[in-house]
Amino acid sequence: MINNVQMRRPLRKPALGSILFAGALLAVEAQQPAKIPRIGFLTSNSSSAELPRVEQFRQGLRALGHIEGQNIAIEYRYTDGKFDRLPEIAAELIGLKIDVLVAVTTMPAVAAKNATKTIPIVIFGVSDPVAAGLVDSLARPGGNITGLTNIAPALSGKRLELLKETVPKLSRAAVLWNPQSLGDVPQWKESELAAAELGLQLYSMEVSSPDKYESAFKAALRARSAALAVTTSASTNVNRKLIVDLAMKNRLPAIYPWGDFVDAGGLMSYGPIFAAAGRDAARLVDKILKGAKPGDLPVEQPKKFEFIVNLKAAKQIGLTIPPAVIYQADKVIK
């Protein structure tokens, strides 16, 4: 008599080939490295001119756990002041399937915006992101862009004011700017407004290529310019040594946008700390990689400014800087 119990079939052992195939798949998956985030870095500066901010950017990423070459990759592109190459190089970076695009100064930022409407963009070194059409407002950028502004136009008047304090009898000054640079235009306009309040006559010293600097200085002197203010821009930064040397050669008191010009032998500078923007940009990149939307992150303004005076340079051009000006300085080179 057969019991009413279902007879169970013995389990079939998997074929040896199946076991080996599954094991091979697991081994391959274990060997495949995880996809690491890729950042594009676009600037119209030269690699040497951008080095301080690049190094601070790297350090900022490392402090947040992003180690270049280990768990993050960075693609650097420099155009050495050649603005016409920016659209092509921005498109090249987009083609590399980057996760975030960092754009330094106004023209690269505009090229980045034109290249993508979806990939997050972090800008810095930009004079006026709203006027340049990069963001809707500083508080609420909207779109795929956030970053930092150096508020260069707002500082134009302060530099002229310091220049006049340094040369009390100053009545005519030149402003060196690049009319082809979007970031320079608002700085020139603000300089004109400030000059009117300070009782200064301004000479528009327009230079758009390095071979024009020497003739531009000669023209400024013919216009009886007795001092010089230099705008914040990629072109002036790339050519800072040449500009400083020409100012010294022509014994022209000059104020520059940041300390690198003073390091190159310039008389004085006033502006945000140049390299610090790199660390701040890294912090924003970190937020985006962790899921934040660029349009929800306010565009940040600099909080610290630095006034540097070079007494050695003053002595070379026969200038005595008033004690009241030296007293204001954050750093004095003797």
GROMACS .gro file of C-alpha atoms in nm:
model
  334
    1MET     CA    1   0.000   0.000   0.000
    2ILE     CA    2   0.126   0.339  -0.101
    3ASN     CA    3   0.112   0.620   0.158
    4ASN     CA    4  -0.060   0.946   0.058
    5VAL     CA    5   0.266   1.132   0.080
    6GLN     CA    6   0.400   1.321  -0.223
    7MET     CA    7   0.721   1.177  -0.339
    8ARG     CA    8   0.993   1.449  -0.363
    9ARG     CA    9   1.224   1.443  -0.657
   10PRO     CA   10   1.588   1.461  -0.570
   11LEU     CA   11   1.745   1.805  -0.630
   12ARG     CA   12   1.951   1.819  -0.943
   13LYS     CA   13   2.304   1.940  -0.894
   14PRO     CA   14   2.400   2.235  -1.116
   15ALA     CA   15   2.630   2.154  -1.396
   16LEU     CA   16   2.997   2.223  -1.339
   17GLY     CA   17   3.003   2.460  -1.637
   18SER     CA   18   2.729   2.679  -1.484
   19ILE     CA   19   2.919   2.705  -1.157
   20LEU     CA   20   3.237   2.808  -1.335
   21PHE     CA   21   3.051   3.067  -1.551
   22ALA     CA   22   2.880   3.227  -1.248
   23GLY     CA   23   3.210   3.241  -1.064
   24ALA     CA   24   3.377   3.406  -1.360
   25LEU     CA   25   3.102   3.671  -1.374
   26LEU     CA   26   3.146   3.752  -1.006
   27ALA     CA   27   3.521   3.776  -1.049
   28VAL     CA   28   3.487   4.017  -1.343
   29GLU     CA   29   3.238   4.234  -1.153
   30ALA     CA   30   3.469   4.243  -0.852
   31GLN     CA   31   3.762   4.353  -1.072
   32GLN     CA   32   3.574   4.634  -1.250
   33PRO     CA   33   3.652   4.966  -1.080
   34ALA     CA   34   3.363   5.180  -0.967
   35LYS     CA   35   3.293   5.481  -1.190
   36ILE     CA   36   3.462   5.786  -1.044
   37PRO     CA   37   3.327   6.140  -1.091
   38ARG     CA   38   3.496   6.340  -1.367
   39ILE     CA   39   3.534   6.719  -1.344
   40GLY     CA   40   3.610   6.951  -1.634
   41PHE     CA   41   3.818   7.262  -1.555
   42LEU     CA   42   3.800   7.539  -1.816
   43THR     CA   43   3.987   7.868  -1.803
   44SER     CA   44   4.117   8.125  -2.049
   45ASN     CA   45   4.419   8.183  -1.826
   46SER     CA   46   4.750   8.006  -1.878
   47SER     CA   47   4.838   7.708  -1.661
   48SER     CA   48   5.104   7.910  -1.478
   49ALA     CA   49   4.870   8.204  -1.414
   50GLU     CA   50   4.597   7.973  -1.287
   51LEU     CA   51   4.827   7.758  -1.074
   52PRO     CA   52   4.743   7.919  -0.733
   53ARG     CA   53   4.369   7.864  -0.776
   54VAL     CA   54   4.414   7.518  -0.927
   55GLU     CA   55   4.624   7.409  -0.631
   56GLN     CA   56   4.370   7.549  -0.384
   57PHE     CA   57   4.094   7.373  -0.580
   58ARG     CA   58   4.278   7.042  -0.549
   59GLN     CA   59   4.344   7.097  -0.180
   60GLY     CA   60   3.980   7.187  -0.124
   61LEU     CA   61   3.870   6.864  -0.290
   62ARG     CA   62   4.122   6.658  -0.091
   63ALA     CA   63   3.996   6.808   0.235
   64LEU     CA   64   3.649   6.684   0.141
   65GLY     CA   65   3.770   6.333   0.058
   66HIS     CA   66   3.807   6.367  -0.321
   67ILE     CA   67   4.158   6.253  -0.414
   68GLU     CA   68   4.258   6.331  -0.771
   69GLY     CA   69   4.370   6.014  -0.949
   70GLN     CA   70   4.206   5.789  -0.690
   71ASN     CA   71   3.836   5.861  -0.650
   72ILE     CA   72   3.801   6.165  -0.876
   73ALA     CA   73   3.937   6.271  -1.216
   74ILE     CA   74   3.994   6.626  -1.342
   75GLU     CA   75   4.032   6.730  -1.706
   76TYR     CA   76   4.214   7.066  -1.729
   77ARG     CA   77   4.189   7.296  -2.030
   78TYR     CA   78   4.368   7.634  -2.063
   79THR     CA   79   4.344   7.876  -2.359
   80ASP     CA   80   4.617   8.128  -2.262
   81GLY     CA   81   4.386   8.425  -2.316
   82LYS     CA   82   4.260   8.305  -2.656
   83PHE     CA   83   3.886   8.363  -2.612
   84ASP     CA   84   3.798   8.236  -2.962
   85ARG     CA   85   3.896   7.881  -2.859
   86LEU     CA   86   3.657   7.866  -2.564
   87PRO     CA   87   3.343   7.731  -2.742
   88GLU     CA   88   3.542   7.450  -2.904
   89ILE     CA   89   3.717   7.348  -2.583
   90ALA     CA   90   3.398   7.370  -2.376
   91ALA     CA   91   3.231   7.134  -2.625
   92GLU     CA   92   3.533   6.901  -2.602
   93LEU     CA   93   3.496   6.879  -2.223
   94ILE     CA   94   3.123   6.810  -2.250
   95GLY     CA   95   3.206   6.527  -2.490
   96LEU     CA   96   3.417   6.361  -2.220
   97LYS     CA   97   3.099   6.288  -2.021
   98ILE     CA   98   3.203   6.499  -1.724
   99ASP     CA   99   2.986   6.520  -1.415
  100VAL     CA  100   3.062   6.885  -1.329
  101LEU     CA  101   3.217   7.164  -1.535
  102VAL     CA  102   3.419   7.430  -1.351
  103ALA     CA  103   3.461   7.754  -1.549
  104VAL     CA  104   3.698   8.031  -1.438
  105THR     CA  105   3.630   8.398  -1.530
  106THR     CA  106   3.341   8.537  -1.733
  107MET     CA  107   3.418   8.434  -2.092
  108PRO     CA  108   3.480   8.065  -2.008
  109ALA     CA  109   3.165   8.068  -1.795
  110VAL     CA  110   2.959   8.197  -2.090
  111ALA     CA  111   3.116   7.934  -2.318
  112ALA     CA  112   3.029   7.665  -2.061
  113LYS     CA  113   2.668   7.783  -2.040
  114ASN     CA  114   2.636   7.777  -2.419
  115ALA     CA  115   2.781   7.425  -2.430
  116THR     CA  116   2.536   7.255  -2.192
  117LYS     CA  117   2.202   7.317  -2.027
  118THR     CA  118   2.211   6.995  -1.821
  119ILE     CA  119   2.559   6.930  -1.681
  120PRO     CA  120   2.614   7.122  -1.354
  121ILE     CA  121   2.848   7.421  -1.388
  122VAL     CA  122   3.044   7.588  -1.107
  123ILE     CA  123   3.182   7.932  -1.198
  124PHE     CA  124   3.433   8.149  -1.018
  125GLY     CA  125   3.642   8.456  -1.092
  126VAL     CA  126   3.333   8.602  -1.265
  127SER     CA  127   3.279   8.978  -1.240
  128ASP     CA  128   2.899   8.999  -1.263
  129PRO     CA  129   2.716   8.668  -1.326
  130VAL     CA  130   2.376   8.839  -1.354
  131ALA     CA  131   2.487   9.102  -1.606
  132ALA     CA  132   2.663   8.830  -1.808
  133GLY     CA  133   2.335   8.634  -1.828
  134LEU     CA  134   2.475   8.335  -1.643
  135VAL     CA  135   2.226   8.327  -1.354
  136ASP     CA  136   1.884   8.475  -1.277
  137SER     CA  137   2.007   8.624  -0.949
  138LEU     CA  138   2.284   8.565  -0.697
  139ALA     CA  139   2.038   8.436  -0.434
  140ARG     CA  140   1.848   8.209  -0.675
  141PRO     CA  141   2.064   8.123  -0.975
  142GLY     CA  142   1.818   7.884  -1.141
  143GLY     CA  143   1.926   7.657  -1.426
  144ASN     CA  144   2.245   7.449  -1.406
  145ILE     CA  145   2.491   7.715  -1.282
  146THR     CA  146   2.617   7.833  -0.945
  147GLY     CA  147   2.953   7.946  -0.810
  148LEU     CA  148   3.130   8.259  -0.692
  149THR     CA  149   3.161   8.618  -0.809
  150ASN     CA  150   3.462   8.839  -0.744
  151ILE     CA  151   3.236   9.151  -0.757
  152ALA     CA  152   3.507   9.320  -0.965
  153PRO     CA  153   3.290   9.611  -1.084
  154ALA     CA  154   3.207   9.709  -0.725
  155LEU     CA  155   3.579   9.717  -0.640
  156SER     CA  156   3.678   9.943  -0.930
  157GLY     CA  157   3.590  10.258  -0.738
  158LYS     CA  158   3.780  10.145  -0.428
  159ARG     CA  159   4.097  10.094  -0.632
  160LEU     CA  160   4.073  10.443  -0.781
  161GLU     CA  161   4.013  10.583  -0.434
  162LEU     CA  162   4.328  10.413  -0.301
  163LEU     CA  163   4.520  10.535  -0.604
  164LYS     CA  164   4.418  10.894  -0.538
  165GLU     CA  165   4.510  10.861  -0.169
  166THR     CA  166   4.850  10.729  -0.275
  167VAL     CA  167   4.906  11.013  -0.522
  168PRO     CA  168   4.713  11.301  -0.355
  169LYS     CA  169   4.757  11.549  -0.645
  170LEU     CA  170   4.635  11.294  -0.900
  171SER     CA  171   4.395  11.439  -1.158
  172ARG     CA  172   4.439  11.205  -1.457
  173ALA     CA  173   4.454  10.826  -1.443
  174ALA     CA  174   4.436  10.543  -1.694
  175VAL     CA  175   4.228  10.227  -1.663
  176LEU     CA  176   4.371   9.922  -1.840
  177TRP     CA  177   4.092   9.697  -1.966
  178ASN     CA  178   4.003   9.459  -2.249
  179PRO     CA  179   3.693   9.569  -2.445
  180GLN     CA  180   3.658   9.216  -2.586
  181SER     CA  181   3.616   9.068  -2.238
  182LEU     CA  182   3.259   9.058  -2.104
  183GLY     CA  183   3.386   9.088  -1.748
  184ASP     CA  184   3.586   9.404  -1.820
  185VAL     CA  185   3.302   9.614  -1.960
  186PRO     CA  186   3.112   9.664  -1.629
  187GLN     CA  187   3.444   9.739  -1.455
  188TRP     CA  188   3.517  10.022  -1.698
  189LYS     CA  189   3.167  10.164  -1.654
  190GLU     CA  190   3.197  10.155  -1.274
  191SER     CA  191   3.539  10.318  -1.298
  192GLU     CA  192   3.388  10.608  -1.492
  193LEU     CA  193   3.122  10.661  -1.225
  194ALA     CA  194   3.377  10.646  -0.943
  195ALA     CA  195   3.616  10.881  -1.124
  196ALA     CA  196   3.345  11.147  -1.152
  197GLU     CA  197   3.295  11.137  -0.773
  198LEU     CA  198   3.670  11.150  -0.709
  199GLY     CA  199   3.731  11.435  -0.951
  200LEU     CA  200   3.950  11.223  -1.178
  201GLN     CA  201   3.975  11.233  -1.555
  202LEU     CA  202   4.005  10.881  -1.691
  203TYR     CA  203   4.190  10.761  -1.995
  204SER     CA  204   4.047  10.442  -2.149
  205MET     CA  205   4.352  10.222  -2.202
  206GLU     CA  206   4.202   9.949  -2.419
  207VAL     CA  207   4.417   9.643  -2.493
  208SER     CA  208   4.291   9.320  -2.648
  209SER     CA  209   4.621   9.149  -2.740
  210PRO     CA  210   4.964   9.127  -2.573
  211ASP     CA  211   5.147   9.300  -2.859
  212LYS     CA  212   4.945   9.617  -2.794
  213TYR     CA  213   5.051   9.678  -2.433
  214GLU     CA  214   5.366   9.878  -2.502
  215SER     CA  215   5.194  10.117  -2.743
  216ALA     CA  216   4.899  10.147  -2.501
  217PHE     CA  217   5.132  10.265  -2.222
  218LYS     CA  218   5.288  10.524  -2.454
  219ALA     CA  219   4.940  10.651  -2.549
  220ALA     CA  220   4.839  10.672  -2.181
  221LEU     CA  221   5.144  10.884  -2.103
  222ARG     CA  222   5.074  11.110  -2.402
  223ALA     CA  223   4.726  11.158  -2.253
  224ARG     CA  224   4.906  11.279  -1.935
  225SER     CA  225   4.790  10.984  -1.724
  226ALA     CA  226   4.982  10.996  -1.396
  227ALA     CA  227   4.862  10.662  -1.251
  228LEU     CA  228   4.709  10.333  -1.358
  229ALA     CA  229   4.430  10.101  -1.242
  230VAL     CA  230   4.420   9.749  -1.388
  231THR     CA  231   4.096   9.552  -1.425
  232THR     CA  232   4.030   9.198  -1.308
  233SER     CA  233   4.039   8.982  -1.620
  234ALA     CA  234   4.197   8.675  -1.775
  235SER     CA  235   4.397   8.884  -2.021
  236THR     CA  236   4.555   9.107  -1.754
  237ASN     CA  237   4.629   8.804  -1.535
  238VAL     CA  238   4.797   8.612  -1.816
  239ASN     CA  239   5.011   8.918  -1.899
  240ARG     CA  240   5.065   9.045  -1.545
  241LYS     CA  241   5.447   9.035  -1.556
  242LEU     CA  242   5.453   9.235  -1.880
  243ILE     CA  243   5.205   9.490  -1.741
  244VAL     CA  244   5.396   9.531  -1.414
  245ASP     CA  245   5.727   9.573  -1.598
  246LEU     CA  246   5.584   9.838  -1.830
  247ALA     CA  247   5.430  10.029  -1.539
  248MET     CA  248   5.763  10.028  -1.357
  249LYS     CA  249   5.957  10.119  -1.671
  250ASN     CA  250   5.730  10.419  -1.726
  251ARG     CA  251   5.737  10.510  -1.353
  252LEU     CA  252   5.359  10.490  -1.341
  253PRO     CA  253   5.201  10.424  -0.997
  254ALA     CA  254   4.961  10.134  -1.049
  255ILE     CA  255   4.705   9.940  -0.848
  256TYR     CA  256   4.622   9.582  -0.943
  257PRO     CA  257   4.331   9.344  -0.869
  258TRP     CA  258   4.520   9.089  -0.656
  259GLY     CA  259   4.848   9.006  -0.487
  260ASP     CA  260   5.003   8.804  -0.771
  261PHE     CA  261   5.076   9.135  -0.946
  262VAL     CA  262   5.261   9.261  -0.640
  263ASP     CA  263   5.454   8.933  -0.625
  264ALA     CA  264   5.559   9.012  -0.983
  265GLY     CA  265   5.696   9.349  -0.865
  266GLY     CA  266   5.384   9.565  -0.880
  267LEU     CA  267   5.323   9.864  -0.654
  268MET     CA  268   4.998   9.766  -0.480
  269SER     CA  269   4.685   9.556  -0.509
  270TYR     CA  270   4.336   9.546  -0.366
  271GLY     CA  271   4.083   9.267  -0.403
  272PRO     CA  272   3.966   8.924  -0.285
  273ILE     CA  273   4.234   8.667  -0.204
  274PHE     CA  274   4.296   8.517  -0.548
  275ALA     CA  275   4.359   8.154  -0.457
  276ALA     CA  276   4.081   8.128  -0.196
  277ALA     CA  277   3.817   8.104  -0.469
  278GLY     CA  278   3.962   7.764  -0.565
  279ARG     CA  279   3.883   7.617  -0.223
  280ASP     CA  280   3.532   7.764  -0.229
  281ALA     CA  281   3.469   7.622  -0.576
  282ALA     CA  282   3.576   7.278  -0.451
  283ARG     CA  283   3.321   7.303  -0.171
  284LEU     CA  284   3.041   7.373  -0.421
  285VAL     CA  285   3.155   7.090  -0.648
  286ASP     CA  286   3.139   6.856  -0.347
  287LYS     CA  287   2.780   6.961  -0.274
  288ILE     CA  288   2.678   6.897  -0.634
  289LEU     CA  289   2.844   6.554  -0.642
  290LYS     CA  290   2.642   6.471  -0.330
  291GLY     CA  291   2.317   6.558  -0.503
  292ALA     CA  292   2.262   6.934  -0.465
  293LYS     CA  293   2.117   7.118  -0.764
  294PRO     CA  294   2.327   7.415  -0.885
  295GLY     CA  295   2.021   7.635  -0.931
  296ASP     CA  296   1.938   7.599  -0.561
  297LEU     CA  297   2.286   7.703  -0.441
  298PRO     CA  298   2.329   8.083  -0.410
  299VAL     CA  299   2.619   8.243  -0.594
  300GLU     CA  300   2.864   8.347  -0.322
  301GLN     CA  301   3.047   8.678  -0.285
  302PRO     CA  302   3.394   8.724  -0.134
  303LYS     CA  303   3.404   8.793   0.238
  304LYS     CA  304   3.769   8.893   0.276
  305PHE     CA  305   3.968   9.153   0.085
  306GLU     CA  306   4.340   9.219   0.089
  307PHE     CA  307   4.528   9.545   0.037
  308ILE     CA  308   4.902   9.496  -0.032
  309VAL     CA  309   5.162   9.772  -0.063
  310ASN     CA  310   5.510   9.722  -0.207
  311LEU     CA  311   5.746   9.986  -0.067
  312LYS     CA  312   6.037   9.845  -0.270
  313ALA     CA  313   5.844   9.915  -0.591
  314ALA     CA  314   5.751  10.262  -0.465
  315LYS     CA  315   6.119  10.342  -0.409
  316GLN     CA  316   6.207  10.225  -0.761
  317ILE     CA  317   5.972  10.479  -0.920
  318GLY     CA  318   6.055  10.755  -0.672
  319LEU     CA  319   5.715  10.752  -0.500
  320THR     CA  320   5.659  10.823  -0.131
  321ILE     CA  321   5.344  10.647  -0.012
  322PRO     CA  322   5.157  10.844   0.257
  323PRO     CA  323   5.154  10.682   0.604
  324ALA     CA  324   4.772  10.682   0.603
  325VAL     CA  325   4.777  10.452   0.300
  326ILE     CA  326   5.038  10.219   0.452
  327TYR     CA  327   4.830  10.202   0.770
  328GLN     CA  328   4.537  10.058   0.572
  329ALA     CA  329   4.747   9.781   0.421
  330ASP     CA  330   4.701   9.418   0.523
  331LYS     CA  331   5.052   9.341   0.401
  332VAL     CA  332   5.351   9.570   0.342
  333ILE     CA  333   5.656   9.459   0.142
  334LYS     CA  334   5.967   9.648   0.257
   0.00000   0.00000   0.00000
